[in-house]
Amino acid sequence: CSGAARLLYPLLAACLWAAVLGYKPVIIVHGLFDSSGDFINLQRFINESHPGTNVTVIDLFDRSASLEPMWKQVEGFKAAIYPIMQNAADGVHLICYSQGGLVCRGILSTLSDHNVHSFISLSSPQAGQYGDTDYLKYLFPNFMKSNLYHICYTGIGQKISICNYWNDPHHRDLYVTSSDYLALLNGARPSPNTTEWKKNFLKIRKLMLIGGPDDGVITPWQSSQFGFYDDNETVVEMQHQDLYLRDVFGLKTLAARGDLIFCSVPGVEHIWWHSNETVFHTCIEKWLV
């Protein structure tokens, strides 16, 4: 009996600790071709480090449905996430992986009464994507990065999620005029909603930008931290990007507040970010309180 009690006490203590602290619910939004089942390890990491945390992986737009247009996904994920927010008086945390990080940007920009504390962007192409990856070869076998603009920057192309954030540095003018999603969110094309979107986005308490040089999919990898190519395909870091300098949606404000955090981890390939324990302990764990 005493042995059983000794085993139970730490468990009870952990539960009481969670009840007293009241860990905020964590909502996870997946990426391209993923489904909710891919995040078992991340859920386990959270439950081990923050016992009693309510973790929800939103089960929408799985696998091939993740190719649906980004604004459609924003509305769908928003409808699923909003009730969780409403039931969380102390707020929630968002972990958004890969394409999901851009979906979450759309949600945070358009939802005026969200209560997100930590927005954790996990290897997400926040400044766009421009690379010959396996995903690209699978989706567009007859195209390369240099000529994909012929599809992406058309009305038909903009009905495919990846084209909504395809950012060809050699055809910037077409990106600015044709991108229905990222060009608006990142202020490359003026939008009547920009001021309101910025106000909404800045309701987050912290923004974590996680990425690394061995990702192999997000191209350039610095896009996960708002760096991107100039027209010579030289990476220009966030601090020198127009969207930061003009504080289009609040990056500069977040930095001035001390609420913009970078976490770069080498040696992690794209598909492993959410299953890597080092990434969790180094970049994520401390922001889930």
PDB file of C-alpha atoms in Angstrom, residues 18-255:
ATOM      1  CA  ALA A  18      -1.614  21.874 -12.883  1.00  0.00           C
ATOM      2  CA  ALA A  19      -4.900  22.770 -11.197  1.00  0.00           C
ATOM      3  CA  VAL A  20      -3.295  25.577  -9.204  1.00  0.00           C
ATOM      4  CA  LEU A  21      -1.277  26.936 -12.112  1.00  0.00           C
ATOM      5  CA  GLY A  22      -4.055  26.251 -14.581  1.00  0.00           C
ATOM      6  CA  TYR A  23      -1.926  25.616 -17.650  1.00  0.00           C
ATOM      7  CA  LYS A  24      -3.557  27.280 -20.623  1.00  0.00           C
ATOM      8  CA  PRO A  25      -5.048  25.041 -23.307  1.00  0.00           C
ATOM      9  CA  VAL A  26      -2.750  24.381 -26.271  1.00  0.00           C
ATOM     10  CA  ILE A  27      -4.133  24.318 -29.806  1.00  0.00           C
ATOM     11  CA  ILE A  28      -2.064  22.733 -32.599  1.00  0.00           C
ATOM     12  CA  VAL A  29      -2.566  23.499 -36.300  1.00  0.00           C
ATOM     13  CA  HIS A  30      -0.910  21.114 -38.769  1.00  0.00           C
ATOM     14  CA  GLY A  31       0.837  21.734 -42.083  1.00  0.00           C
ATOM     15  CA  LEU A  32       0.750  20.606 -45.712  1.00  0.00           C
ATOM     16  CA  PHE A  33      -0.214  16.914 -46.170  1.00  0.00           C
ATOM     17  CA  ASP A  34      -0.275  16.331 -42.391  1.00  0.00           C
ATOM     18  CA  SER A  35      -3.096  15.133 -40.186  1.00  0.00           C
ATOM     19  CA  SER A  36      -3.795  15.365 -36.482  1.00  0.00           C
ATOM     20  CA  GLY A  37      -2.307  11.907 -35.879  1.00  0.00           C
ATOM     21  CA  ASP A  38       1.185  13.188 -36.752  1.00  0.00           C
ATOM     22  CA  PHE A  39       1.429  15.152 -33.505  1.00  0.00           C
ATOM     23  CA  ILE A  40       1.363  12.329 -30.941  1.00  0.00           C
ATOM     24  CA  ASN A  41       4.941  13.029 -29.816  1.00  0.00           C
ATOM     25  CA  LEU A  42       4.323  16.752 -29.376  1.00  0.00           C
ATOM     26  CA  GLN A  43       1.194  16.022 -27.329  1.00  0.00           C
ATOM     27  CA  ARG A  44       3.217  13.637 -25.167  1.00  0.00           C
ATOM     28  CA  PHE A  45       6.008  16.200 -24.637  1.00  0.00           C
ATOM     29  CA  ILE A  46       3.421  18.773 -23.514  1.00  0.00           C
ATOM     30  CA  ASN A  47       1.626  16.380 -21.167  1.00  0.00           C
ATOM     31  CA  GLU A  48       4.896  15.238 -19.601  1.00  0.00           C
ATOM     32  CA  SER A  49       6.220  18.769 -19.009  1.00  0.00           C
ATOM     33  CA  HIS A  50       2.865  20.432 -18.209  1.00  0.00           C
ATOM     34  CA  PRO A  51       0.593  17.695 -16.745  1.00  0.00           C
ATOM     35  CA  GLY A  52      -3.104  18.304 -17.117  1.00  0.00           C
ATOM     36  CA  THR A  53      -2.770  20.623 -20.117  1.00  0.00           C
ATOM     37  CA  ASN A  54      -5.732  20.399 -22.480  1.00  0.00           C
ATOM     38  CA  VAL A  55      -4.118  19.820 -25.916  1.00  0.00           C
ATOM     39  CA  THR A  56      -6.216  19.899 -29.088  1.00  0.00           C
ATOM     40  CA  VAL A  57      -4.841  19.058 -32.533  1.00  0.00           C
ATOM     41  CA  ILE A  58      -7.407  20.455 -34.939  1.00  0.00           C
ATOM     42  CA  ASP A  59      -8.510  17.675 -37.276  1.00  0.00           C
ATOM     43  CA  LEU A  60      -9.350  19.648 -40.411  1.00  0.00           C
ATOM     44  CA  PHE A  61      -7.946  19.986 -43.954  1.00  0.00           C
ATOM     45  CA  ASP A  62      -5.925  16.771 -43.538  1.00  0.00           C
ATOM     46  CA  ARG A  63      -3.649  15.301 -46.208  1.00  0.00           C
ATOM     47  CA  SER A  64      -4.704  16.432 -49.712  1.00  0.00           C
ATOM     48  CA  ALA A  65      -7.383  18.752 -48.274  1.00  0.00           C
ATOM     49  CA  SER A  66      -4.479  20.888 -47.008  1.00  0.00           C
ATOM     50  CA  LEU A  67      -4.166  22.130 -50.611  1.00  0.00           C
ATOM     51  CA  GLU A  68      -7.443  24.059 -50.244  1.00  0.00           C
ATOM     52  CA  PRO A  69      -7.059  27.860 -50.514  1.00  0.00           C
ATOM     53  CA  MET A  70      -5.549  29.506 -47.441  1.00  0.00           C
ATOM     54  CA  TRP A  71      -8.455  31.862 -46.693  1.00  0.00           C
ATOM     55  CA  LYS A  72     -10.845  28.877 -46.770  1.00  0.00           C
ATOM     56  CA  GLN A  73      -8.599  27.067 -44.280  1.00  0.00           C
ATOM     57  CA  VAL A  74      -8.417  30.177 -42.086  1.00  0.00           C
ATOM     58  CA  GLU A  75     -12.212  30.266 -41.846  1.00  0.00           C
ATOM     59  CA  GLY A  76     -12.472  26.523 -41.169  1.00  0.00           C
ATOM     60  CA  PHE A  77      -9.755  26.404 -38.513  1.00  0.00           C
ATOM     61  CA  LYS A  78     -11.083  29.615 -36.955  1.00  0.00           C
ATOM     62  CA  ALA A  79     -14.544  28.083 -36.511  1.00  0.00           C
ATOM     63  CA  ALA A  80     -12.996  25.048 -34.780  1.00  0.00           C
ATOM     64  CA  ILE A  81     -10.626  27.060 -32.582  1.00  0.00           C
ATOM     65  CA  TYR A  82     -12.974  29.838 -31.464  1.00  0.00           C
ATOM     66  CA  PRO A  83     -15.063  27.720 -29.029  1.00  0.00           C
ATOM     67  CA  ILE A  84     -11.843  26.526 -27.331  1.00  0.00           C
ATOM     68  CA  MET A  85     -10.806  30.160 -26.886  1.00  0.00           C
ATOM     69  CA  GLN A  86     -14.218  31.097 -25.494  1.00  0.00           C
ATOM     70  CA  ASN A  87     -13.955  28.344 -22.875  1.00  0.00           C
ATOM     71  CA  ALA A  88     -10.464  29.451 -21.792  1.00  0.00           C
ATOM     72  CA  ALA A  89     -10.843  32.470 -19.531  1.00  0.00           C
ATOM     73  CA  ASP A  90      -7.063  32.815 -19.112  1.00  0.00           C
ATOM     74  CA  GLY A  91      -6.301  32.436 -22.805  1.00  0.00           C
ATOM     75  CA  VAL A  92      -4.719  29.775 -25.008  1.00  0.00           C
ATOM     76  CA  HIS A  93      -1.421  28.967 -26.720  1.00  0.00           C
ATOM     77  CA  LEU A  94      -1.143  28.246 -30.455  1.00  0.00           C
ATOM     78  CA  ILE A  95       1.484  25.929 -31.955  1.00  0.00           C
ATOM     79  CA  CYS A  96       1.298  26.120 -35.733  1.00  0.00           C
ATOM     80  CA  TYR A  97       3.506  23.963 -37.931  1.00  0.00           C
ATOM     81  CA  SER A  98       4.729  24.671 -41.454  1.00  0.00           C
ATOM     82  CA  GLN A  99       1.816  25.854 -43.643  1.00  0.00           C
ATOM     83  CA  GLY A 100      -0.247  25.908 -40.445  1.00  0.00           C
ATOM     84  CA  GLY A 101       1.847  28.847 -39.233  1.00  0.00           C
ATOM     85  CA  LEU A 102       0.480  30.913 -42.094  1.00  0.00           C
ATOM     86  CA  VAL A 103      -3.068  29.692 -41.418  1.00  0.00           C
ATOM     87  CA  CYS A 104      -2.628  30.910 -37.832  1.00  0.00           C
ATOM     88  CA  ARG A 105      -1.389  34.296 -39.053  1.00  0.00           C
ATOM     89  CA  GLY A 106      -4.667  34.650 -40.937  1.00  0.00           C
ATOM     90  CA  ILE A 107      -6.689  33.662 -37.874  1.00  0.00           C
ATOM     91  CA  LEU A 108      -4.839  36.033 -35.543  1.00  0.00           C
ATOM     92  CA  SER A 109      -5.168  38.886 -38.037  1.00  0.00           C
ATOM     93  CA  THR A 110      -8.891  38.510 -38.635  1.00  0.00           C
ATOM     94  CA  LEU A 111     -10.173  37.450 -35.191  1.00  0.00           C
ATOM     95  CA  SER A 112     -10.659  40.611 -33.145  1.00  0.00           C
ATOM     96  CA  ASP A 113     -11.359  38.917 -29.817  1.00  0.00           C
ATOM     97  CA  HIS A 114      -8.808  36.108 -29.801  1.00  0.00           C
ATOM     98  CA  ASN A 115      -6.999  35.390 -26.517  1.00  0.00           C
ATOM     99  CA  VAL A 116      -3.752  33.813 -27.739  1.00  0.00           C
ATOM    100  CA  HIS A 117      -0.809  34.243 -25.365  1.00  0.00           C
ATOM    101  CA  SER A 118       2.033  32.382 -27.088  1.00  0.00           C
ATOM    102  CA  PHE A 119       1.916  32.041 -30.880  1.00  0.00           C
ATOM    103  CA  ILE A 120       4.561  29.446 -31.668  1.00  0.00           C
ATOM    104  CA  SER A 121       5.441  29.336 -35.362  1.00  0.00           C
ATOM    105  CA  LEU A 122       7.155  25.999 -35.965  1.00  0.00           C
ATOM    106  CA  SER A 123       9.209  26.041 -39.177  1.00  0.00           C
ATOM    107  CA  SER A 124       6.628  27.987 -41.125  1.00  0.00           C
ATOM    108  CA  PRO A 125       7.298  29.897 -44.393  1.00  0.00           C
ATOM    109  CA  GLN A 126       6.255  33.234 -42.891  1.00  0.00           C
ATOM    110  CA  ALA A 127       7.948  35.306 -45.602  1.00  0.00           C
ATOM    111  CA  GLY A 128       6.990  32.896 -48.388  1.00  0.00           C
ATOM    112  CA  GLN A 129       8.378  29.853 -50.157  1.00  0.00           C
ATOM    113  CA  TYR A 130      10.684  29.596 -53.168  1.00  0.00           C
ATOM    114  CA  GLY A 131      12.450  26.255 -53.542  1.00  0.00           C
ATOM    115  CA  ASP A 132      12.700  23.034 -55.555  1.00  0.00           C
ATOM    116  CA  THR A 133      11.483  20.632 -52.875  1.00  0.00           C
ATOM    117  CA  ASP A 134      10.016  17.135 -52.939  1.00  0.00           C
ATOM    118  CA  TYR A 135       6.625  18.676 -52.251  1.00  0.00           C
ATOM    119  CA  LEU A 136       6.968  20.790 -55.376  1.00  0.00           C
ATOM    120  CA  LYS A 137       8.013  17.824 -57.537  1.00  0.00           C
ATOM    121  CA  TYR A 138       5.056  15.835 -56.219  1.00  0.00           C
ATOM    122  CA  LEU A 139       2.497  18.586 -56.823  1.00  0.00           C
ATOM    123  CA  PHE A 140       3.882  20.035 -60.044  1.00  0.00           C
ATOM    124  CA  PRO A 141       6.051  17.337 -61.687  1.00  0.00           C
ATOM    125  CA  ASN A 142       6.547  19.380 -64.859  1.00  0.00           C
ATOM    126  CA  PHE A 143       7.599  22.581 -63.125  1.00  0.00           C
ATOM    127  CA  MET A 144      10.572  23.957 -61.241  1.00  0.00           C
ATOM    128  CA  LYS A 145      10.772  26.907 -58.869  1.00  0.00           C
ATOM    129  CA  SER A 146      11.906  29.167 -61.726  1.00  0.00           C
ATOM    130  CA  ASN A 147       8.741  28.680 -63.796  1.00  0.00           C
ATOM    131  CA  LEU A 148       6.061  27.827 -61.219  1.00  0.00           C
ATOM    132  CA  TYR A 149       4.938  31.463 -61.297  1.00  0.00           C
ATOM    133  CA  HIS A 150       3.204  30.617 -64.605  1.00  0.00           C
ATOM    134  CA  ILE A 151       0.718  28.547 -62.564  1.00  0.00           C
ATOM    135  CA  CYS A 152       0.802  30.142 -59.132  1.00  0.00           C
ATOM    136  CA  TYR A 153       0.188  33.722 -60.176  1.00  0.00           C
ATOM    137  CA  THR A 154      -3.099  32.979 -61.935  1.00  0.00           C
ATOM    138  CA  GLY A 155      -6.685  32.766 -60.704  1.00  0.00           C
ATOM    139  CA  ILE A 156      -6.555  28.958 -60.886  1.00  0.00           C
ATOM    140  CA  GLY A 157      -3.185  28.823 -59.111  1.00  0.00           C
ATOM    141  CA  GLN A 158      -4.436  30.928 -56.237  1.00  0.00           C
ATOM    142  CA  LYS A 159      -6.950  28.179 -55.472  1.00  0.00           C
ATOM    143  CA  ILE A 160      -4.012  25.996 -54.317  1.00  0.00           C
ATOM    144  CA  SER A 161      -2.637  26.698 -50.847  1.00  0.00           C
ATOM    145  CA  ILE A 162       1.064  26.562 -51.722  1.00  0.00           C
ATOM    146  CA  CYS A 163       0.523  29.169 -54.457  1.00  0.00           C
ATOM    147  CA  ASN A 164      -1.027  31.517 -51.878  1.00  0.00           C
ATOM    148  CA  TYR A 165       2.419  31.919 -50.300  1.00  0.00           C
ATOM    149  CA  TRP A 166       4.655  31.209 -53.305  1.00  0.00           C
ATOM    150  CA  ASN A 167       7.019  34.192 -53.364  1.00  0.00           C
ATOM    151  CA  ASP A 168       9.145  34.294 -56.526  1.00  0.00           C
ATOM    152  CA  PRO A 169      11.875  36.908 -55.949  1.00  0.00           C
ATOM    153  CA  HIS A 170      12.388  37.218 -59.736  1.00  0.00           C
ATOM    154  CA  HIS A 171       8.726  38.047 -60.374  1.00  0.00           C
ATOM    155  CA  ARG A 172       7.988  40.276 -57.425  1.00  0.00           C
ATOM    156  CA  ASP A 173       5.521  42.389 -59.419  1.00  0.00           C
ATOM    157  CA  LEU A 174       3.381  39.334 -60.198  1.00  0.00           C
ATOM    158  CA  TYR A 175       3.538  38.175 -56.588  1.00  0.00           C
ATOM    159  CA  VAL A 176       2.379  41.587 -55.387  1.00  0.00           C
ATOM    160  CA  THR A 177      -0.549  41.781 -57.785  1.00  0.00           C
ATOM    161  CA  SER A 178      -1.565  38.096 -57.814  1.00  0.00           C
ATOM    162  CA  SER A 179      -1.020  36.623 -54.335  1.00  0.00           C
ATOM    163  CA  ASP A 180      -4.428  36.543 -52.632  1.00  0.00           C
ATOM    164  CA  TYR A 181      -2.986  35.676 -49.242  1.00  0.00           C
ATOM    165  CA  LEU A 182       0.624  36.308 -48.268  1.00  0.00           C
ATOM    166  CA  ALA A 183       1.052  39.532 -50.238  1.00  0.00           C
ATOM    167  CA  LEU A 184      -1.898  40.921 -48.265  1.00  0.00           C
ATOM    168  CA  LEU A 185      -0.861  39.551 -44.856  1.00  0.00           C
ATOM    169  CA  ASN A 186       2.738  40.763 -45.253  1.00  0.00           C
ATOM    170  CA  GLY A 187       1.746  44.134 -46.681  1.00  0.00           C
ATOM    171  CA  ALA A 188       3.332  43.739 -50.123  1.00  0.00           C
ATOM    172  CA  ARG A 189      -0.022  44.806 -51.556  1.00  0.00           C
ATOM    173  CA  PRO A 190      -2.067  47.454 -49.735  1.00  0.00           C
ATOM    174  CA  SER A 191      -5.240  46.211 -48.083  1.00  0.00           C
ATOM    175  CA  PRO A 192      -8.041  48.190 -46.458  1.00  0.00           C
ATOM    176  CA  ASN A 193      -7.831  45.688 -43.586  1.00  0.00           C
ATOM    177  CA  THR A 194      -4.147  46.241 -42.733  1.00  0.00           C
ATOM    178  CA  THR A 195      -4.721  48.507 -39.714  1.00  0.00           C
ATOM    179  CA  GLU A 196      -7.368  46.253 -38.202  1.00  0.00           C
ATOM    180  CA  TRP A 197      -5.318  43.106 -38.867  1.00  0.00           C
ATOM    181  CA  LYS A 198      -2.317  44.643 -37.113  1.00  0.00           C
ATOM    182  CA  LYS A 199      -4.391  45.596 -34.081  1.00  0.00           C
ATOM    183  CA  ASN A 200      -5.758  42.049 -33.856  1.00  0.00           C
ATOM    184  CA  PHE A 201      -2.393  40.355 -34.371  1.00  0.00           C
ATOM    185  CA  LEU A 202      -0.738  42.457 -31.668  1.00  0.00           C
ATOM    186  CA  LYS A 203      -3.094  41.006 -29.058  1.00  0.00           C
ATOM    187  CA  ILE A 204      -0.728  38.030 -28.844  1.00  0.00           C
ATOM    188  CA  ARG A 205       1.629  38.167 -25.854  1.00  0.00           C
ATOM    189  CA  LYS A 206       4.600  36.355 -27.430  1.00  0.00           C
ATOM    190  CA  LEU A 207       5.697  35.297 -30.913  1.00  0.00           C
ATOM    191  CA  MET A 208       8.183  32.415 -31.196  1.00  0.00           C
ATOM    192  CA  LEU A 209       9.807  31.914 -34.590  1.00  0.00           C
ATOM    193  CA  ILE A 210      11.380  28.457 -34.779  1.00  0.00           C
ATOM    194  CA  GLY A 211      13.444  27.192 -37.712  1.00  0.00           C
ATOM    195  CA  GLY A 212      16.838  25.905 -38.733  1.00  0.00           C
ATOM    196  CA  PRO A 213      19.423  25.628 -41.528  1.00  0.00           C
ATOM    197  CA  ASP A 214      18.930  21.889 -42.145  1.00  0.00           C
ATOM    198  CA  ASP A 215      15.148  22.067 -42.650  1.00  0.00           C
ATOM    199  CA  GLY A 216      15.359  21.107 -46.332  1.00  0.00           C
ATOM    200  CA  VAL A 217      11.807  22.189 -47.213  1.00  0.00           C
ATOM    201  CA  ILE A 218      11.221  25.795 -46.099  1.00  0.00           C
ATOM    202  CA  THR A 219      13.226  27.778 -48.669  1.00  0.00           C
ATOM    203  CA  PRO A 220      15.051  29.851 -47.731  1.00  0.00           C
ATOM    204  CA  TRP A 221      14.963  28.407 -44.201  1.00  0.00           C
ATOM    205  CA  GLN A 222      15.176  31.979 -42.858  1.00  0.00           C
ATOM    206  CA  SER A 223      11.604  32.491 -44.081  1.00  0.00           C
ATOM    207  CA  SER A 224      10.632  30.743 -40.828  1.00  0.00           C
ATOM    208  CA  GLN A 225      11.996  33.897 -39.136  1.00  0.00           C
ATOM    209  CA  PHE A 226      10.759  36.406 -41.760  1.00  0.00           C
ATOM    210  CA  GLY A 227      14.000  36.532 -43.752  1.00  0.00           C
ATOM    211  CA  PHE A 228      13.749  36.112 -47.520  1.00  0.00           C
ATOM    212  CA  TYR A 229      15.552  36.316 -50.864  1.00  0.00           C
ATOM    213  CA  ASP A 230      16.197  39.522 -52.736  1.00  0.00           C
ATOM    214  CA  ASP A 231      16.178  39.337 -56.552  1.00  0.00           C
ATOM    215  CA  ASN A 232      19.711  37.869 -56.496  1.00  0.00           C
ATOM    216  CA  GLU A 233      18.541  35.077 -54.148  1.00  0.00           C
ATOM    217  CA  THR A 234      20.613  36.548 -51.348  1.00  0.00           C
ATOM    218  CA  VAL A 235      18.850  36.180 -48.013  1.00  0.00           C
ATOM    219  CA  VAL A 236      17.845  39.486 -46.406  1.00  0.00           C
ATOM    220  CA  GLU A 237      17.173  39.011 -42.684  1.00  0.00           C
ATOM    221  CA  MET A 238      13.929  40.153 -41.061  1.00  0.00           C
ATOM    222  CA  GLN A 239      15.406  43.336 -39.571  1.00  0.00           C
ATOM    223  CA  HIS A 240      16.071  44.654 -43.096  1.00  0.00           C
ATOM    224  CA  GLN A 241      12.780  43.541 -44.612  1.00  0.00           C
ATOM    225  CA  ASP A 242      10.172  46.122 -45.557  1.00  0.00           C
ATOM    226  CA  LEU A 243       7.460  44.331 -43.545  1.00  0.00           C
ATOM    227  CA  TYR A 244       9.587  44.794 -40.412  1.00  0.00           C
ATOM    228  CA  LEU A 245      10.842  48.326 -41.101  1.00  0.00           C
ATOM    229  CA  ARG A 246       7.308  49.564 -41.821  1.00  0.00           C
ATOM    230  CA  ASP A 247       5.925  47.460 -38.941  1.00  0.00           C
ATOM    231  CA  VAL A 248       3.199  46.291 -41.318  1.00  0.00           C
ATOM    232  CA  PHE A 249       1.512  43.885 -38.906  1.00  0.00           C
ATOM    233  CA  GLY A 250       3.460  44.462 -35.702  1.00  0.00           C
ATOM    234  CA  LEU A 251       6.812  42.633 -35.839  1.00  0.00           C
ATOM    235  CA  LYS A 252       8.752  45.765 -34.894  1.00  0.00           C
ATOM    236  CA  THR A 253       6.284  46.497 -32.094  1.00  0.00           C
ATOM    237  CA  LEU A 254       6.657  42.945 -30.758  1.00  0.00           C
ATOM    238  CA  ALA A 255      10.456  43.281 -30.860  1.00  0.00           C
TER     239      ALA A 255
END
